[in-house]
Amino acid sequence: MVAPMQHELGPFTVADWHALPPREDGSRLELIEGYWLVTPAPSGQHQFAEKRVVNLLDSAIAAAEEATSPAERQELTALSGISVEVSTADRTGIIPDFAVLAVAPVGTTFRPSDALLIGEIWSPGNTFAEQRRKFEACEREKIPFFWSIAQDNLGPTELVTYRLIGRRYEQENHLKLGDGALAITASPVPVEVDIAHLRYSRR
């Protein structure tokens, strides 16, 4: 990722974003620095990968809870497709592909302080500018972990994870298709990921 670019905010606000009705065609409407970003409904392979990632995180959270005393246990939940009001000042609200929350999963919109991890599965049509702006928005709001998953027309091919160090994300793990299962350390809980497990294959 590159250094942030300074530019004028668009005319739309987070309040405008909240006021819009849900989209009936399954597409996602996000607000990035005051401008609308509409993405089509996720493909089947995209949704398959999204489900697999959430299931992996759920299992890792359950394992971490079992190893922790009730007094020390933190409420964590892995979800997909939630709204995160990243920044009112920067006029940004996103719908990440998956997230780990540190609050009860109740409500329609969550604050950046509620999220420990934000993850995106980039479709081939996502531009680098879109990717950069979401990454930087999460970085500015100090969300501890960010996962970036690249995919081809069959599903994920690569995972890059970042940990917030000070005010900047630093890359921590880089996993490619064919690497097998590897431990991911840039995560609220320890988790192993195998990119092949995130791709659909006939049984």
Tab-separated table of N, CA and C in Angstrom, residues 26-132:
chain	number	residue	atom	x	y	z
A	26	GLY	N	-29.075	-7.054	-3.965
A	26	GLY	CA	-27.950	-7.729	-3.336
A	26	GLY	C	-26.626	-6.999	-3.453
A	27	SER	N	-26.597	-5.891	-4.193
A	27	SER	CA	-25.353	-5.120	-4.297
A	27	SER	C	-25.091	-4.381	-2.990
A	28	ARG	N	-23.863	-3.916	-2.821
A	28	ARG	CA	-23.481	-3.223	-1.597
A	28	ARG	C	-23.162	-1.770	-1.918
A	29	LEU	N	-23.742	-0.874	-1.127
A	29	LEU	CA	-23.498	0.558	-1.286
A	29	LEU	C	-22.675	1.035	-0.100
A	30	GLU	N	-21.478	1.502	-0.387
A	30	GLU	CA	-20.592	2.001	0.657
A	30	GLU	C	-20.305	3.486	0.412
A	31	LEU	N	-19.824	4.139	1.447
A	31	LEU	CA	-19.481	5.560	1.367
A	31	LEU	C	-17.994	5.684	1.644
A	32	ILE	N	-17.249	6.139	0.648
A	32	ILE	CA	-15.795	6.262	0.781
A	32	ILE	C	-15.405	7.726	0.598
A	33	GLU	N	-15.061	8.368	1.696
A	33	GLU	CA	-14.615	9.764	1.680
A	33	GLU	C	-15.623	10.679	0.977
A	34	GLY	N	-16.918	10.423	1.252
A	34	GLY	CA	-17.973	11.285	0.729
A	34	GLY	C	-18.491	10.922	-0.648
A	35	TYR	N	-18.017	9.825	-1.210
A	35	TYR	CA	-18.471	9.376	-2.538
A	35	TYR	C	-19.057	7.973	-2.424
A	36	TRP	N	-20.112	7.723	-3.207
A	36	TRP	CA	-20.731	6.406	-3.209
A	36	TRP	C	-19.855	5.395	-3.942
A	37	LEU	N	-19.796	4.194	-3.401
A	37	LEU	CA	-19.132	3.070	-4.056
A	37	LEU	C	-20.121	1.909	-4.077
A	38	VAL	N	-20.560	1.533	-5.273
A	38	VAL	CA	-21.515	0.436	-5.430
A	38	VAL	C	-20.778	-0.770	-5.995
A	39	THR	N	-20.897	-1.901	-5.294
A	39	THR	CA	-20.298	-3.135	-5.802
A	39	THR	C	-21.408	-4.151	-6.045
A	40	PRO	N	-21.310	-4.933	-7.125
A	40	PRO	CA	-22.352	-5.924	-7.421
A	40	PRO	C	-22.462	-6.959	-6.311
A	41	ALA	N	-23.564	-7.690	-6.310
A	41	ALA	CA	-23.710	-8.804	-5.368
A	41	ALA	C	-22.526	-9.758	-5.543
A	42	PRO	N	-21.949	-10.253	-4.439
A	42	PRO	CA	-20.786	-11.144	-4.546
A	42	PRO	C	-21.102	-12.400	-5.339
A	43	SER	N	-20.103	-12.883	-6.070
A	43	SER	CA	-20.259	-14.127	-6.837
A	43	SER	C	-20.364	-15.313	-5.884
A	44	GLY	N	-20.739	-16.449	-6.447
A	44	GLY	CA	-20.843	-17.662	-5.635
A	44	GLY	C	-19.526	-18.041	-4.991
A	45	GLN	N	-18.435	-17.988	-5.753
A	45	GLN	CA	-17.139	-18.364	-5.193
A	45	GLN	C	-16.675	-17.363	-4.131
A	46	HIS	N	-17.061	-16.098	-4.317
A	46	HIS	CA	-16.740	-15.071	-3.325
A	46	HIS	C	-17.468	-15.366	-2.010
A	47	GLN	N	-18.769	-15.667	-2.109
A	47	GLN	CA	-19.546	-15.956	-0.907
A	47	GLN	C	-19.090	-17.247	-0.235
A	48	PHE	N	-18.673	-18.221	-1.039
A	48	PHE	CA	-18.155	-19.474	-0.480
A	48	PHE	C	-16.905	-19.190	0.357
A	49	ALA	N	-15.990	-18.384	-0.186
A	49	ALA	CA	-14.768	-18.042	0.532
A	49	ALA	C	-15.082	-17.243	1.795
A	50	GLU	N	-16.011	-16.309	1.668
A	50	GLU	CA	-16.423	-15.480	2.810
A	50	GLU	C	-16.932	-16.364	3.948
A	51	LYS	N	-17.782	-17.328	3.607
A	51	LYS	CA	-18.321	-18.248	4.613
A	51	LYS	C	-17.211	-19.065	5.256
A	52	ARG	N	-16.268	-19.554	4.443
A	52	ARG	CA	-15.173	-20.368	4.976
A	52	ARG	C	-14.297	-19.548	5.938
A	53	VAL	N	-14.010	-18.288	5.590
A	53	VAL	CA	-13.188	-17.447	6.459
A	53	VAL	C	-13.892	-17.221	7.798
A	54	VAL	N	-15.182	-16.888	7.743
A	54	VAL	CA	-15.942	-16.662	8.982
A	54	VAL	C	-15.969	-17.928	9.832
A	55	ASN	N	-16.144	-19.084	9.201
A	55	ASN	CA	-16.146	-20.347	9.946
A	55	ASN	C	-14.794	-20.612	10.602
A	56	LEU	N	-13.702	-20.324	9.876
A	56	LEU	CA	-12.367	-20.491	10.450
A	56	LEU	C	-12.180	-19.597	11.671
A	57	LEU	N	-12.589	-18.336	11.532
A	57	LEU	CA	-12.449	-17.396	12.647
A	57	LEU	C	-13.339	-17.802	13.820
A	58	ASP	N	-14.543	-18.263	13.531
A	58	ASP	CA	-15.444	-18.730	14.596
A	58	ASP	C	-14.810	-19.880	15.378
A	59	SER	N	-14.239	-20.843	14.646
A	59	SER	CA	-13.604	-21.996	15.297
A	59	SER	C	-12.405	-21.556	16.134
A	60	ALA	N	-11.627	-20.606	15.610
A	60	ALA	CA	-10.465	-20.114	16.344
A	60	ALA	C	-10.898	-19.366	17.603
A	61	ILE	N	-11.976	-18.594	17.502
A	61	ILE	CA	-12.501	-17.879	18.666
A	61	ILE	C	-12.961	-18.870	19.730
A	62	ALA	N	-13.673	-19.929	19.315
A	62	ALA	CA	-14.158	-20.946	20.262
A	62	ALA	C	-12.985	-21.640	20.955
A	63	ALA	N	-11.924	-21.952	20.186
A	63	ALA	CA	-10.753	-22.607	20.768
A	63	ALA	C	-10.059	-21.692	21.777
A	64	ALA	N	-9.971	-20.415	21.448
A	64	ALA	CA	-9.344	-19.458	22.366
A	64	ALA	C	-10.165	-19.308	23.642
A	65	GLU	N	-11.498	-19.335	23.509
A	65	GLU	CA	-12.361	-19.222	24.688
A	65	GLU	C	-12.180	-20.427	25.611
A	66	GLU	N	-12.041	-21.615	25.035
A	66	GLU	CA	-11.861	-22.816	25.842
A	66	GLU	C	-10.563	-22.782	26.629
A	67	ALA	N	-9.561	-22.096	26.072
A	67	ALA	CA	-8.258	-22.025	26.731
A	67	ALA	C	-8.149	-20.850	27.698
A	68	THR	N	-9.237	-20.097	27.864
A	68	THR	CA	-9.222	-18.900	28.699
A	68	THR	C	-10.239	-19.042	29.819
A	69	SER	N	-9.895	-18.544	30.991
A	69	SER	CA	-10.835	-18.594	32.111
A	69	SER	C	-12.001	-17.647	31.835
A	70	PRO	N	-13.180	-17.951	32.386
A	70	PRO	CA	-14.343	-17.079	32.156
A	70	PRO	C	-14.087	-15.622	32.539
A	71	ALA	N	-13.304	-15.394	33.569
A	71	ALA	CA	-13.042	-14.018	34.015
A	71	ALA	C	-12.218	-13.241	33.003
A	72	GLU	N	-11.374	-13.945	32.249
A	72	GLU	CA	-10.494	-13.286	31.273
A	72	GLU	C	-11.066	-13.310	29.856
A	73	ARG	N	-12.175	-13.975	29.673
A	73	ARG	CA	-12.715	-14.192	28.334
A	73	ARG	C	-13.264	-12.889	27.746
A	74	GLN	N	-12.953	-12.649	26.477
A	74	GLN	CA	-13.458	-11.481	25.762
A	74	GLN	C	-14.513	-11.923	24.756
A	75	GLU	N	-15.610	-11.188	24.695
A	75	GLU	CA	-16.669	-11.544	23.755
A	75	GLU	C	-16.252	-11.173	22.341
A	76	LEU	N	-16.029	-12.176	21.504
A	76	LEU	CA	-15.637	-11.963	20.112
A	76	LEU	C	-16.621	-12.688	19.207
A	77	THR	N	-16.924	-12.073	18.080
A	77	THR	CA	-17.832	-12.678	17.104
A	77	THR	C	-17.323	-12.388	15.703
A	78	ALA	N	-17.272	-13.422	14.864
A	78	ALA	CA	-16.921	-13.247	13.447
A	78	ALA	C	-18.204	-13.152	12.640
A	79	LEU	N	-18.298	-12.136	11.783
A	79	LEU	CA	-19.492	-11.889	10.985
A	79	LEU	C	-19.095	-11.503	9.567
A	80	SER	N	-20.062	-11.564	8.672
A	80	SER	CA	-19.832	-11.099	7.300
A	80	SER	C	-20.893	-10.077	6.925
A	81	GLY	N	-20.524	-9.143	6.036
A	81	GLY	CA	-21.482	-8.219	5.455
A	81	GLY	C	-22.122	-7.235	6.410
A	82	ILE	N	-21.441	-6.831	7.471
A	82	ILE	CA	-22.005	-5.857	8.399
A	82	ILE	C	-21.599	-4.440	7.985
A	83	SER	N	-22.342	-3.451	8.465
A	83	SER	CA	-22.009	-2.053	8.190
A	83	SER	C	-21.117	-1.515	9.314
A	84	VAL	N	-20.020	-0.872	8.919
A	84	VAL	CA	-19.118	-0.268	9.894
A	84	VAL	C	-18.990	1.216	9.571
A	85	GLU	N	-19.421	2.042	10.502
A	85	GLU	CA	-19.339	3.497	10.348
A	85	GLU	C	-17.912	3.919	10.675
A	86	VAL	N	-17.052	3.832	9.682
A	86	VAL	CA	-15.621	4.003	9.927
A	86	VAL	C	-15.296	5.402	10.445
A	87	SER	N	-15.825	6.443	9.801
A	87	SER	CA	-15.495	7.802	10.227
A	87	SER	C	-16.549	8.786	9.742
A	88	THR	N	-17.182	9.489	10.699
A	88	THR	CA	-18.123	10.542	10.326
A	88	THR	C	-17.383	11.721	9.715
A	89	ALA	N	-16.250	12.088	10.318
A	89	ALA	CA	-15.486	13.236	9.818
A	89	ALA	C	-14.987	13.002	8.399
A	90	ASP	N	-14.533	11.780	8.114
A	90	ASP	CA	-14.026	11.456	6.785
A	90	ASP	C	-15.119	10.937	5.851
A	91	ARG	N	-16.369	10.966	6.322
A	91	ARG	CA	-17.515	10.566	5.499
A	91	ARG	C	-17.313	9.184	4.879
A	92	THR	N	-17.039	8.210	5.759
A	92	THR	CA	-16.749	6.854	5.279
A	92	THR	C	-17.528	5.815	6.082
A	93	GLY	N	-18.279	4.981	5.372
A	93	GLY	CA	-18.957	3.836	5.951
A	93	GLY	C	-18.799	2.658	5.011
A	94	ILE	N	-18.355	1.525	5.525
A	94	ILE	CA	-18.050	0.383	4.662
A	94	ILE	C	-18.835	-0.858	5.084
A	95	ILE	N	-18.904	-1.808	4.175
A	95	ILE	CA	-19.506	-3.113	4.440
A	95	ILE	C	-18.433	-4.156	4.115
A	96	PRO	N	-17.554	-4.452	5.066
A	96	PRO	CA	-16.467	-5.399	4.774
A	96	PRO	C	-17.007	-6.806	4.542
A	97	ASP	N	-16.226	-7.606	3.847
A	97	ASP	CA	-16.645	-8.983	3.589
A	97	ASP	C	-16.723	-9.784	4.885
A	98	PHE	N	-15.817	-9.511	5.812
A	98	PHE	CA	-15.880	-10.182	7.112
A	98	PHE	C	-15.197	-9.305	8.155
A	99	ALA	N	-15.555	-9.567	9.410
A	99	ALA	CA	-15.009	-8.776	10.513
A	99	ALA	C	-15.064	-9.603	11.787
A	100	VAL	N	-14.221	-9.230	12.739
A	100	VAL	CA	-14.311	-9.767	14.099
A	100	VAL	C	-14.652	-8.606	15.017
A	101	LEU	N	-15.783	-8.740	15.720
A	101	LEU	CA	-16.238	-7.699	16.627
A	101	LEU	C	-15.931	-8.074	18.070
A	102	ALA	N	-15.713	-7.039	18.881
A	102	ALA	CA	-15.478	-7.232	20.315
A	102	ALA	C	-16.683	-6.783	21.130
A	103	VAL	N	-17.834	-6.714	20.470
A	103	VAL	CA	-19.093	-6.360	21.128
A	103	VAL	C	-20.159	-7.362	20.708
A	104	ALA	N	-21.305	-7.319	21.413
A	104	ALA	CA	-22.410	-8.199	21.032
A	104	ALA	C	-22.860	-7.874	19.608
A	105	PRO	N	-23.123	-8.896	18.800
A	105	PRO	CA	-23.524	-8.672	17.402
A	105	PRO	C	-24.994	-8.276	17.287
A	106	VAL	N	-25.327	-7.142	17.871
A	106	VAL	CA	-26.701	-6.658	17.899
A	106	VAL	C	-26.738	-5.258	17.299
A	107	GLY	N	-27.587	-5.038	16.322
A	107	GLY	CA	-27.679	-3.734	15.682
A	107	GLY	C	-27.419	-3.824	14.196
A	108	THR	N	-27.552	-2.714	13.523
A	108	THR	CA	-27.369	-2.682	12.076
A	108	THR	C	-26.052	-2.041	11.659
A	109	THR	N	-25.453	-1.233	12.530
A	109	THR	CA	-24.208	-0.548	12.214
A	109	THR	C	-23.290	-0.582	13.431
A	110	PHE	N	-21.995	-0.731	13.167
A	110	PHE	CA	-21.024	-0.807	14.247
A	110	PHE	C	-19.962	0.275	14.077
A	111	ARG	N	-19.338	0.626	15.183
A	111	ARG	CA	-18.297	1.651	15.186
A	111	ARG	C	-16.939	1.004	14.929
A	112	PRO	N	-15.952	1.779	14.478
A	112	PRO	CA	-14.629	1.193	14.273
A	112	PRO	C	-14.030	0.636	15.563
A	113	SER	N	-14.370	1.251	16.707
A	113	SER	CA	-13.847	0.751	17.984
A	113	SER	C	-14.439	-0.611	18.356
A	114	ASP	N	-15.531	-1.004	17.694
A	114	ASP	CA	-16.132	-2.322	17.938
A	114	ASP	C	-15.388	-3.430	17.211
A	115	ALA	N	-14.618	-3.083	16.196
A	115	ALA	CA	-13.992	-4.079	15.314
A	115	ALA	C	-12.524	-4.294	15.675
A	116	LEU	N	-12.140	-5.546	15.794
A	116	LEU	CA	-10.727	-5.891	15.985
A	116	LEU	C	-10.067	-6.270	14.669
A	117	LEU	N	-10.865	-6.762	13.730
A	117	LEU	CA	-10.338	-7.174	12.423
A	117	LEU	C	-11.353	-6.823	11.349
A	118	ILE	N	-10.865	-6.281	10.255
A	118	ILE	CA	-11.659	-6.040	9.051
A	118	ILE	C	-10.983	-6.796	7.911
A	119	GLY	N	-11.782	-7.479	7.101
A	119	GLY	CA	-11.215	-8.228	5.990
A	119	GLY	C	-11.982	-8.014	4.699
A	120	GLU	N	-11.249	-7.980	3.599
A	120	GLU	CA	-11.848	-7.812	2.273
A	120	GLU	C	-11.353	-8.908	1.338
A	121	ILE	N	-12.297	-9.455	0.556
A	121	ILE	CA	-11.971	-10.378	-0.523
A	121	ILE	C	-12.166	-9.594	-1.812
A	122	TRP	N	-11.079	-9.213	-2.444
A	122	TRP	CA	-11.153	-8.311	-3.591
A	122	TRP	C	-11.558	-9.069	-4.844
A	123	SER	N	-12.552	-8.552	-5.512
A	123	SER	CA	-12.943	-9.101	-6.810
A	123	SER	C	-12.038	-8.517	-7.894
A	124	PRO	N	-11.914	-9.191	-9.029
A	124	PRO	CA	-11.048	-8.663	-10.095
A	124	PRO	C	-11.423	-7.245	-10.520
A	125	GLY	N	-12.677	-6.863	-10.342
A	125	GLY	CA	-13.102	-5.528	-10.754
A	125	GLY	C	-12.790	-4.427	-9.763
A	126	ASN	N	-12.374	-4.766	-8.549
A	126	ASN	CA	-12.019	-3.737	-7.570
A	126	ASN	C	-10.742	-3.024	-8.003
A	127	THR	N	-10.784	-1.711	-8.074
A	127	THR	CA	-9.592	-0.959	-8.484
A	127	THR	C	-8.615	-0.832	-7.319
A	128	PHE	N	-7.366	-0.526	-7.663
A	128	PHE	CA	-6.371	-0.317	-6.619
A	128	PHE	C	-6.757	0.868	-5.744
A	129	ALA	N	-7.358	1.901	-6.352
A	129	ALA	CA	-7.774	3.083	-5.581
A	129	ALA	C	-8.816	2.701	-4.533
A	130	GLU	N	-9.793	1.858	-4.903
A	130	GLU	CA	-10.799	1.403	-3.947
A	130	GLU	C	-10.139	0.645	-2.798
A	131	GLN	N	-9.232	-0.264	-3.142
A	131	GLN	CA	-8.553	-1.056	-2.126
A	131	GLN	C	-7.752	-0.158	-1.188
A	132	ARG	N	-7.021	0.784	-1.774
A	132	ARG	CA	-6.185	1.672	-0.966
A	132	ARG	C	-7.019	2.506	0.000
